Amino acid sequence: MADPMQVEVVAADRVVWSGTSSNIIAKTVEGEIGILPGHSPLLAVLEPSAVVIFCDDGKREVVAVEGGFISVSQGRVSILSEYARLSTEMSLRDAERELDAAQQVLDSGDYSDDDKRRFDRANAQLRAAQKAQ
């Protein structure tokens, strides 16, 4: 069995999670991707979504990302996003409320790029909260 991967999830304002993993599932603009130890080098653009990190201790971490990049090289995985948040930092109820509020703004027809980004972020948070259950 290959050595576990070193993983770091970094947002614009902080390191969200750091540790080792045996498997990662992320959604890129080209579809879902699974990353195992020994994966070939990769640089991909992430969709706003929930990234699932399977830890060596049998636990898993679910992280909401607003998009960004995933890089795999020499046994290291870096997930870089302007916004990233652990599913344990949010509740399903709060995520649903935030998505509903963001959806109402988009439904009004008069919205900005920031409003669209808020919707994408809220949608990623909801997916992460759902996957964490």
Short mmCIF file of N, CA and C in Angstrom, two decimals:
data_model
loop_
_atom_site.label_atom_id
_atom_site.label_comp_id
_atom_site.label_asym_id
_atom_site.label_seq_id
_atom_site.Cartn_x
_atom_site.Cartn_y
_atom_site.Cartn_z
N MET A 1 0.84 -1.19 0.00
CA MET A 1 0.00 0.00 0.00
C MET A 1 0.88 1.25 0.00
N ALA A 2 0.51 2.24 -0.79
CA ALA A 2 1.28 3.48 -0.89
C ALA A 2 1.13 4.31 0.38
N ASP A 3 2.11 5.15 0.61
CA ASP A 3 2.05 6.06 1.76
C ASP A 3 0.87 7.00 1.60
N PRO A 4 0.27 7.43 2.72
CA PRO A 4 -0.84 8.38 2.63
C PRO A 4 -0.38 9.71 2.05
N MET A 5 -1.32 10.43 1.51
CA MET A 5 -1.03 11.73 0.91
C MET A 5 -1.07 12.82 1.98
N GLN A 6 -0.21 13.79 1.85
CA GLN A 6 -0.27 14.98 2.68
C GLN A 6 -1.24 15.95 2.01
N VAL A 7 -2.22 16.42 2.75
CA VAL A 7 -3.28 17.25 2.18
C VAL A 7 -3.37 18.56 2.96
N GLU A 8 -3.56 19.63 2.20
CA GLU A 8 -3.77 20.93 2.82
C GLU A 8 -4.88 21.64 2.06
N VAL A 9 -5.86 22.13 2.81
CA VAL A 9 -6.95 22.92 2.24
C VAL A 9 -6.74 24.35 2.72
N VAL A 10 -6.55 25.27 1.77
CA VAL A 10 -6.21 26.64 2.12
C VAL A 10 -7.24 27.60 1.51
N ALA A 11 -7.79 28.46 2.36
CA ALA A 11 -8.67 29.54 1.91
C ALA A 11 -7.86 30.84 1.91
N ALA A 12 -8.46 31.90 1.43
CA ALA A 12 -7.76 33.18 1.36
C ALA A 12 -7.33 33.67 2.74
N ASP A 13 -8.09 33.31 3.76
CA ASP A 13 -7.83 33.86 5.09
C ASP A 13 -7.22 32.89 6.09
N ARG A 14 -7.08 31.59 5.72
CA ARG A 14 -6.57 30.63 6.70
C ARG A 14 -6.34 29.26 6.08
N VAL A 15 -5.60 28.44 6.81
CA VAL A 15 -5.49 27.02 6.48
C VAL A 15 -6.71 26.36 7.11
N VAL A 16 -7.57 25.78 6.31
CA VAL A 16 -8.83 25.21 6.78
C VAL A 16 -8.63 23.82 7.36
N TRP A 17 -7.79 23.02 6.69
CA TRP A 17 -7.54 21.66 7.17
C TRP A 17 -6.19 21.20 6.64
N SER A 18 -5.49 20.43 7.45
CA SER A 18 -4.20 19.88 7.06
C SER A 18 -4.05 18.51 7.71
N GLY A 19 -3.60 17.53 6.96
CA GLY A 19 -3.42 16.19 7.51
C GLY A 19 -3.09 15.20 6.41
N THR A 20 -3.28 13.92 6.73
CA THR A 20 -3.00 12.87 5.74
C THR A 20 -4.31 12.22 5.31
N SER A 21 -4.29 11.69 4.11
CA SER A 21 -5.49 11.11 3.53
C SER A 21 -5.16 9.90 2.66
N SER A 22 -6.11 9.00 2.60
CA SER A 22 -5.97 7.83 1.73
C SER A 22 -6.79 7.98 0.45
N ASN A 23 -7.68 8.99 0.39
CA ASN A 23 -8.54 9.17 -0.77
C ASN A 23 -9.20 10.54 -0.68
N ILE A 24 -9.35 11.19 -1.81
CA ILE A 24 -10.03 12.49 -1.89
C ILE A 24 -10.97 12.44 -3.08
N ILE A 25 -12.16 12.97 -2.89
CA ILE A 25 -13.11 13.11 -3.99
C ILE A 25 -13.45 14.59 -4.12
N ALA A 26 -13.25 15.12 -5.33
CA ALA A 26 -13.50 16.54 -5.58
C ALA A 26 -14.21 16.69 -6.92
N LYS A 27 -14.93 17.79 -7.07
CA LYS A 27 -15.64 18.06 -8.33
C LYS A 27 -14.90 19.16 -9.08
N THR A 28 -14.38 18.79 -10.25
CA THR A 28 -13.69 19.76 -11.10
C THR A 28 -14.65 20.20 -12.20
N VAL A 29 -14.22 21.17 -12.99
CA VAL A 29 -15.07 21.64 -14.09
C VAL A 29 -15.27 20.55 -15.14
N GLU A 30 -14.45 19.51 -15.10
CA GLU A 30 -14.59 18.40 -16.05
C GLU A 30 -15.26 17.18 -15.44
N GLY A 31 -15.70 17.27 -14.19
CA GLY A 31 -16.38 16.17 -13.54
C GLY A 31 -15.72 15.79 -12.23
N GLU A 32 -16.29 14.79 -11.56
CA GLU A 32 -15.73 14.34 -10.28
C GLU A 32 -14.44 13.57 -10.50
N ILE A 33 -13.55 13.73 -9.54
CA ILE A 33 -12.27 13.05 -9.62
C ILE A 33 -11.95 12.43 -8.26
N GLY A 34 -11.40 11.25 -8.30
CA GLY A 34 -10.92 10.60 -7.09
C GLY A 34 -9.40 10.59 -7.11
N ILE A 35 -8.80 10.89 -5.98
CA ILE A 35 -7.34 10.94 -5.91
C ILE A 35 -6.88 9.97 -4.83
N LEU A 36 -6.03 9.05 -5.22
CA LEU A 36 -5.46 8.05 -4.32
C LEU A 36 -3.96 8.28 -4.22
N PRO A 37 -3.31 7.72 -3.19
CA PRO A 37 -1.85 7.82 -3.12
C PRO A 37 -1.21 7.32 -4.42
N GLY A 38 -0.17 8.01 -4.85
CA GLY A 38 0.51 7.65 -6.08
C GLY A 38 -0.12 8.25 -7.33
N HIS A 39 -1.13 9.11 -7.16
CA HIS A 39 -1.80 9.74 -8.31
C HIS A 39 -0.78 10.54 -9.11
N SER A 40 -0.94 10.53 -10.42
CA SER A 40 -0.05 11.31 -11.28
C SER A 40 -0.26 12.80 -11.03
N PRO A 41 0.74 13.63 -11.34
CA PRO A 41 0.61 15.07 -11.13
C PRO A 41 -0.63 15.62 -11.84
N LEU A 42 -1.26 16.58 -11.19
CA LEU A 42 -2.53 17.10 -11.69
C LEU A 42 -2.70 18.53 -11.22
N LEU A 43 -3.26 19.36 -12.08
CA LEU A 43 -3.73 20.69 -11.71
C LEU A 43 -5.10 20.84 -12.35
N ALA A 44 -6.15 21.06 -11.54
CA ALA A 44 -7.51 21.15 -12.08
C ALA A 44 -8.26 22.30 -11.40
N VAL A 45 -9.24 22.81 -12.10
CA VAL A 45 -10.10 23.87 -11.59
C VAL A 45 -11.29 23.22 -10.89
N LEU A 46 -11.55 23.67 -9.65
CA LEU A 46 -12.66 23.13 -8.87
C LEU A 46 -13.95 23.88 -9.13
N GLU A 47 -15.04 23.16 -9.11
CA GLU A 47 -16.39 23.74 -9.12
C GLU A 47 -16.75 24.10 -7.68
N PRO A 48 -17.65 25.04 -7.46
CA PRO A 48 -18.18 25.22 -6.11
C PRO A 48 -18.86 23.92 -5.70
N SER A 49 -18.39 23.32 -4.63
CA SER A 49 -18.87 21.99 -4.26
C SER A 49 -18.36 21.59 -2.89
N ALA A 50 -18.58 20.32 -2.56
CA ALA A 50 -18.08 19.73 -1.33
C ALA A 50 -16.96 18.76 -1.68
N VAL A 51 -15.80 18.95 -1.09
CA VAL A 51 -14.66 18.04 -1.27
C VAL A 51 -14.66 17.09 -0.08
N VAL A 52 -14.53 15.80 -0.36
CA VAL A 52 -14.52 14.79 0.70
C VAL A 52 -13.10 14.25 0.84
N ILE A 53 -12.59 14.32 2.07
CA ILE A 53 -11.24 13.85 2.37
C ILE A 53 -11.37 12.67 3.33
N PHE A 54 -10.92 11.51 2.89
CA PHE A 54 -10.94 10.32 3.72
C PHE A 54 -9.62 10.25 4.49
N CYS A 55 -9.70 10.39 5.79
CA CYS A 55 -8.51 10.45 6.63
C CYS A 55 -8.02 9.03 6.94
N ASP A 56 -6.76 8.95 7.31
CA ASP A 56 -6.16 7.66 7.63
C ASP A 56 -6.77 7.00 8.86
N ASP A 57 -7.33 7.78 9.75
CA ASP A 57 -7.89 7.21 10.99
C ASP A 57 -9.32 6.70 10.80
N GLY A 58 -9.79 6.65 9.55
CA GLY A 58 -11.13 6.15 9.28
C GLY A 58 -12.19 7.24 9.24
N LYS A 59 -11.86 8.42 9.72
CA LYS A 59 -12.81 9.54 9.68
C LYS A 59 -12.77 10.17 8.29
N ARG A 60 -13.69 11.07 8.06
CA ARG A 60 -13.65 11.84 6.82
C ARG A 60 -13.99 13.28 7.13
N GLU A 61 -13.40 14.15 6.36
CA GLU A 61 -13.67 15.58 6.46
C GLU A 61 -14.37 16.01 5.18
N VAL A 62 -15.37 16.85 5.33
CA VAL A 62 -16.07 17.39 4.18
C VAL A 62 -15.87 18.91 4.21
N VAL A 63 -15.41 19.45 3.10
CA VAL A 63 -15.08 20.87 3.03
C VAL A 63 -15.86 21.52 1.89
N ALA A 64 -16.58 22.58 2.20
CA ALA A 64 -17.25 23.37 1.16
C ALA A 64 -16.21 24.31 0.55
N VAL A 65 -16.10 24.29 -0.78
CA VAL A 65 -15.20 25.21 -1.48
C VAL A 65 -16.00 26.01 -2.49
N GLU A 66 -15.58 27.25 -2.66
CA GLU A 66 -16.28 28.15 -3.58
C GLU A 66 -15.79 27.96 -5.02
N GLY A 67 -14.89 27.07 -5.22
CA GLY A 67 -14.21 26.87 -6.49
C GLY A 67 -12.73 26.84 -6.17
N GLY A 68 -11.91 27.23 -7.11
CA GLY A 68 -10.48 27.28 -6.86
C GLY A 68 -9.74 26.21 -7.64
N PHE A 69 -8.68 25.67 -7.03
CA PHE A 69 -7.80 24.73 -7.72
C PHE A 69 -7.46 23.56 -6.82
N ILE A 70 -7.17 22.43 -7.44
CA ILE A 70 -6.62 21.28 -6.74
C ILE A 70 -5.34 20.91 -7.47
N SER A 71 -4.29 20.70 -6.69
CA SER A 71 -2.99 20.36 -7.24
C SER A 71 -2.51 19.08 -6.57
N VAL A 72 -2.01 18.14 -7.39
CA VAL A 72 -1.46 16.90 -6.88
C VAL A 72 -0.04 16.78 -7.42
N SER A 73 0.91 16.57 -6.52
CA SER A 73 2.30 16.42 -6.94
C SER A 73 3.11 15.78 -5.82
N GLN A 74 3.83 14.73 -6.14
CA GLN A 74 4.77 14.08 -5.23
C GLN A 74 4.16 13.75 -3.87
N GLY A 75 2.99 13.16 -3.89
CA GLY A 75 2.35 12.73 -2.65
C GLY A 75 1.71 13.84 -1.85
N ARG A 76 1.60 15.02 -2.42
CA ARG A 76 0.98 16.16 -1.74
C ARG A 76 -0.23 16.63 -2.55
N VAL A 77 -1.28 16.96 -1.84
CA VAL A 77 -2.48 17.50 -2.47
C VAL A 77 -2.77 18.85 -1.84
N SER A 78 -2.89 19.86 -2.68
CA SER A 78 -3.24 21.21 -2.21
C SER A 78 -4.57 21.59 -2.82
N ILE A 79 -5.47 22.03 -1.96
CA ILE A 79 -6.78 22.52 -2.40
C ILE A 79 -6.82 23.99 -2.03
N LEU A 80 -6.90 24.84 -3.03
CA LEU A 80 -6.83 26.28 -2.84
C LEU A 80 -8.13 26.92 -3.31
N SER A 81 -8.76 27.66 -2.42
CA SER A 81 -10.03 28.31 -2.76
C SER A 81 -10.12 29.63 -2.02
N GLU A 82 -10.71 30.62 -2.64
CA GLU A 82 -10.87 31.89 -1.94
C GLU A 82 -11.67 31.68 -0.65
N TYR A 83 -12.65 30.79 -0.72
CA TYR A 83 -13.49 30.47 0.43
C TYR A 83 -13.54 28.96 0.60
N ALA A 84 -13.26 28.49 1.80
CA ALA A 84 -13.40 27.07 2.13
C ALA A 84 -13.83 26.99 3.59
N ARG A 85 -14.70 26.03 3.88
CA ARG A 85 -15.23 25.90 5.24
C ARG A 85 -15.53 24.44 5.53
N LEU A 86 -15.11 23.96 6.70
CA LEU A 86 -15.40 22.60 7.12
C LEU A 86 -16.89 22.44 7.37
N SER A 87 -17.42 21.26 7.05
CA SER A 87 -18.84 21.01 7.28
C SER A 87 -19.19 21.10 8.76
N THR A 88 -18.23 20.85 9.63
CA THR A 88 -18.49 20.93 11.08
C THR A 88 -18.65 22.37 11.54
N GLU A 89 -18.33 23.32 10.70
CA GLU A 89 -18.46 24.74 11.04
C GLU A 89 -19.82 25.32 10.62
N MET A 90 -20.71 24.46 10.15
CA MET A 90 -22.02 24.93 9.69
C MET A 90 -23.08 23.87 10.01
N SER A 91 -24.29 24.30 10.10
CA SER A 91 -25.39 23.35 10.30
C SER A 91 -26.16 23.22 8.99
N LEU A 92 -26.83 22.11 8.84
CA LEU A 92 -27.65 21.89 7.66
C LEU A 92 -28.74 22.96 7.57
N ARG A 93 -29.34 23.27 8.69
CA ARG A 93 -30.41 24.27 8.72
C ARG A 93 -29.90 25.65 8.27
N ASP A 94 -28.74 26.06 8.79
CA ASP A 94 -28.18 27.36 8.40
C ASP A 94 -27.82 27.38 6.91
N ALA A 95 -27.28 26.28 6.41
CA ALA A 95 -26.92 26.19 5.00
C ALA A 95 -28.16 26.30 4.12
N GLU A 96 -29.24 25.64 4.53
CA GLU A 96 -30.49 25.72 3.76
C GLU A 96 -31.04 27.14 3.75
N ARG A 97 -31.01 27.81 4.90
CA ARG A 97 -31.50 29.19 4.98
C ARG A 97 -30.67 30.12 4.10
N GLU A 98 -29.35 29.96 4.14
CA GLU A 98 -28.48 30.81 3.33
C GLU A 98 -28.72 30.59 1.85
N LEU A 99 -28.91 29.34 1.44
CA LEU A 99 -29.18 29.05 0.03
C LEU A 99 -30.53 29.64 -0.39
N ASP A 100 -31.55 29.52 0.45
CA ASP A 100 -32.86 30.09 0.12
C ASP A 100 -32.77 31.60 -0.07
N ALA A 101 -32.04 32.28 0.83
CA ALA A 101 -31.90 33.73 0.73
C ALA A 101 -31.15 34.12 -0.55
N ALA A 102 -30.10 33.39 -0.86
CA ALA A 102 -29.33 33.68 -2.07
C ALA A 102 -30.17 33.40 -3.32
N GLN A 103 -30.98 32.34 -3.28
CA GLN A 103 -31.84 32.00 -4.42
C GLN A 103 -32.87 33.09 -4.67
N GLN A 104 -33.42 33.65 -3.60
CA GLN A 104 -34.41 34.72 -3.75
C GLN A 104 -33.82 35.93 -4.46
N VAL A 105 -32.58 36.26 -4.14
CA VAL A 105 -31.92 37.39 -4.80
C VAL A 105 -31.75 37.09 -6.29
N LEU A 106 -31.32 35.87 -6.62
CA LEU A 106 -31.15 35.52 -8.03
C LEU A 106 -32.49 35.50 -8.77
N ASP A 107 -33.53 35.02 -8.09
CA ASP A 107 -34.85 34.96 -8.70
C ASP A 107 -35.42 36.33 -8.99
N SER A 108 -34.95 37.35 -8.29
CA SER A 108 -35.44 38.72 -8.52
C SER A 108 -35.02 39.23 -9.89
N GLY A 109 -33.97 38.61 -10.46
CA GLY A 109 -33.52 39.02 -11.78
C GLY A 109 -32.54 40.17 -11.76
N ASP A 110 -32.45 40.86 -10.66
CA ASP A 110 -31.53 42.00 -10.55
C ASP A 110 -30.44 41.63 -9.53
N TYR A 111 -29.39 40.97 -10.03
CA TYR A 111 -28.34 40.52 -9.13
C TYR A 111 -26.96 40.81 -9.72
N SER A 112 -25.99 40.84 -8.84
CA SER A 112 -24.61 41.15 -9.22
C SER A 112 -23.76 39.88 -9.23
N ASP A 113 -22.52 40.03 -9.63
CA ASP A 113 -21.57 38.91 -9.58
C ASP A 113 -21.38 38.44 -8.14
N ASP A 114 -21.38 39.38 -7.20
CA ASP A 114 -21.26 39.01 -5.79
C ASP A 114 -22.45 38.18 -5.33
N ASP A 115 -23.64 38.50 -5.82
CA ASP A 115 -24.83 37.73 -5.47
C ASP A 115 -24.74 36.31 -6.02
N LYS A 116 -24.22 36.16 -7.23
CA LYS A 116 -24.04 34.84 -7.83
C LYS A 116 -23.00 34.04 -7.04
N ARG A 117 -21.93 34.71 -6.62
CA ARG A 117 -20.90 34.07 -5.82
C ARG A 117 -21.47 33.63 -4.47
N ARG A 118 -22.34 34.45 -3.89
CA ARG A 118 -23.00 34.10 -2.62
C ARG A 118 -23.85 32.84 -2.81
N PHE A 119 -24.56 32.75 -3.93
CA PHE A 119 -25.37 31.56 -4.22
C PHE A 119 -24.49 30.32 -4.36
N ASP A 120 -23.40 30.44 -5.12
CA ASP A 120 -22.48 29.30 -5.31
C ASP A 120 -21.91 28.85 -3.96
N ARG A 121 -21.52 29.79 -3.13
CA ARG A 121 -20.97 29.47 -1.81
C ARG A 121 -22.01 28.78 -0.95
N ALA A 122 -23.22 29.30 -0.94
CA ALA A 122 -24.30 28.71 -0.15
C ALA A 122 -24.63 27.30 -0.64
N ASN A 123 -24.62 27.10 -1.93
CA ASN A 123 -24.88 25.79 -2.50
C ASN A 123 -23.79 24.79 -2.09
N ALA A 124 -22.54 25.23 -2.13
CA ALA A 124 -21.42 24.37 -1.69
C ALA A 124 -21.54 24.03 -0.21
N GLN A 125 -21.94 25.00 0.60
CA GLN A 125 -22.11 24.76 2.03
C GLN A 125 -23.21 23.72 2.27
N LEU A 126 -24.30 23.84 1.54
CA LEU A 126 -25.40 22.87 1.71
C LEU A 126 -24.94 21.47 1.31
N ARG A 127 -24.23 21.34 0.21
CA ARG A 127 -23.73 20.03 -0.21
C ARG A 127 -22.80 19.44 0.84
N ALA A 128 -21.94 20.27 1.39
CA ALA A 128 -21.00 19.79 2.42
C ALA A 128 -21.75 19.35 3.66
N ALA A 129 -22.73 20.13 4.09
CA ALA A 129 -23.51 19.77 5.28
C ALA A 129 -24.29 18.47 5.04
N GLN A 130 -24.82 18.28 3.84
CA GLN A 130 -25.56 17.05 3.52
C GLN A 130 -24.63 15.84 3.50
N LYS A 131 -23.46 15.98 2.90
CA LYS A 131 -22.52 14.87 2.81
C LYS A 131 -21.94 14.50 4.17
N ALA A 132 -21.89 15.45 5.07
CA ALA A 132 -21.32 15.20 6.40
C ALA A 132 -22.25 14.38 7.27
N GLN A 133 -23.52 14.33 6.92
CA GLN A 133 -24.49 13.59 7.75
C GLN A 133 -24.36 12.10 7.58
#
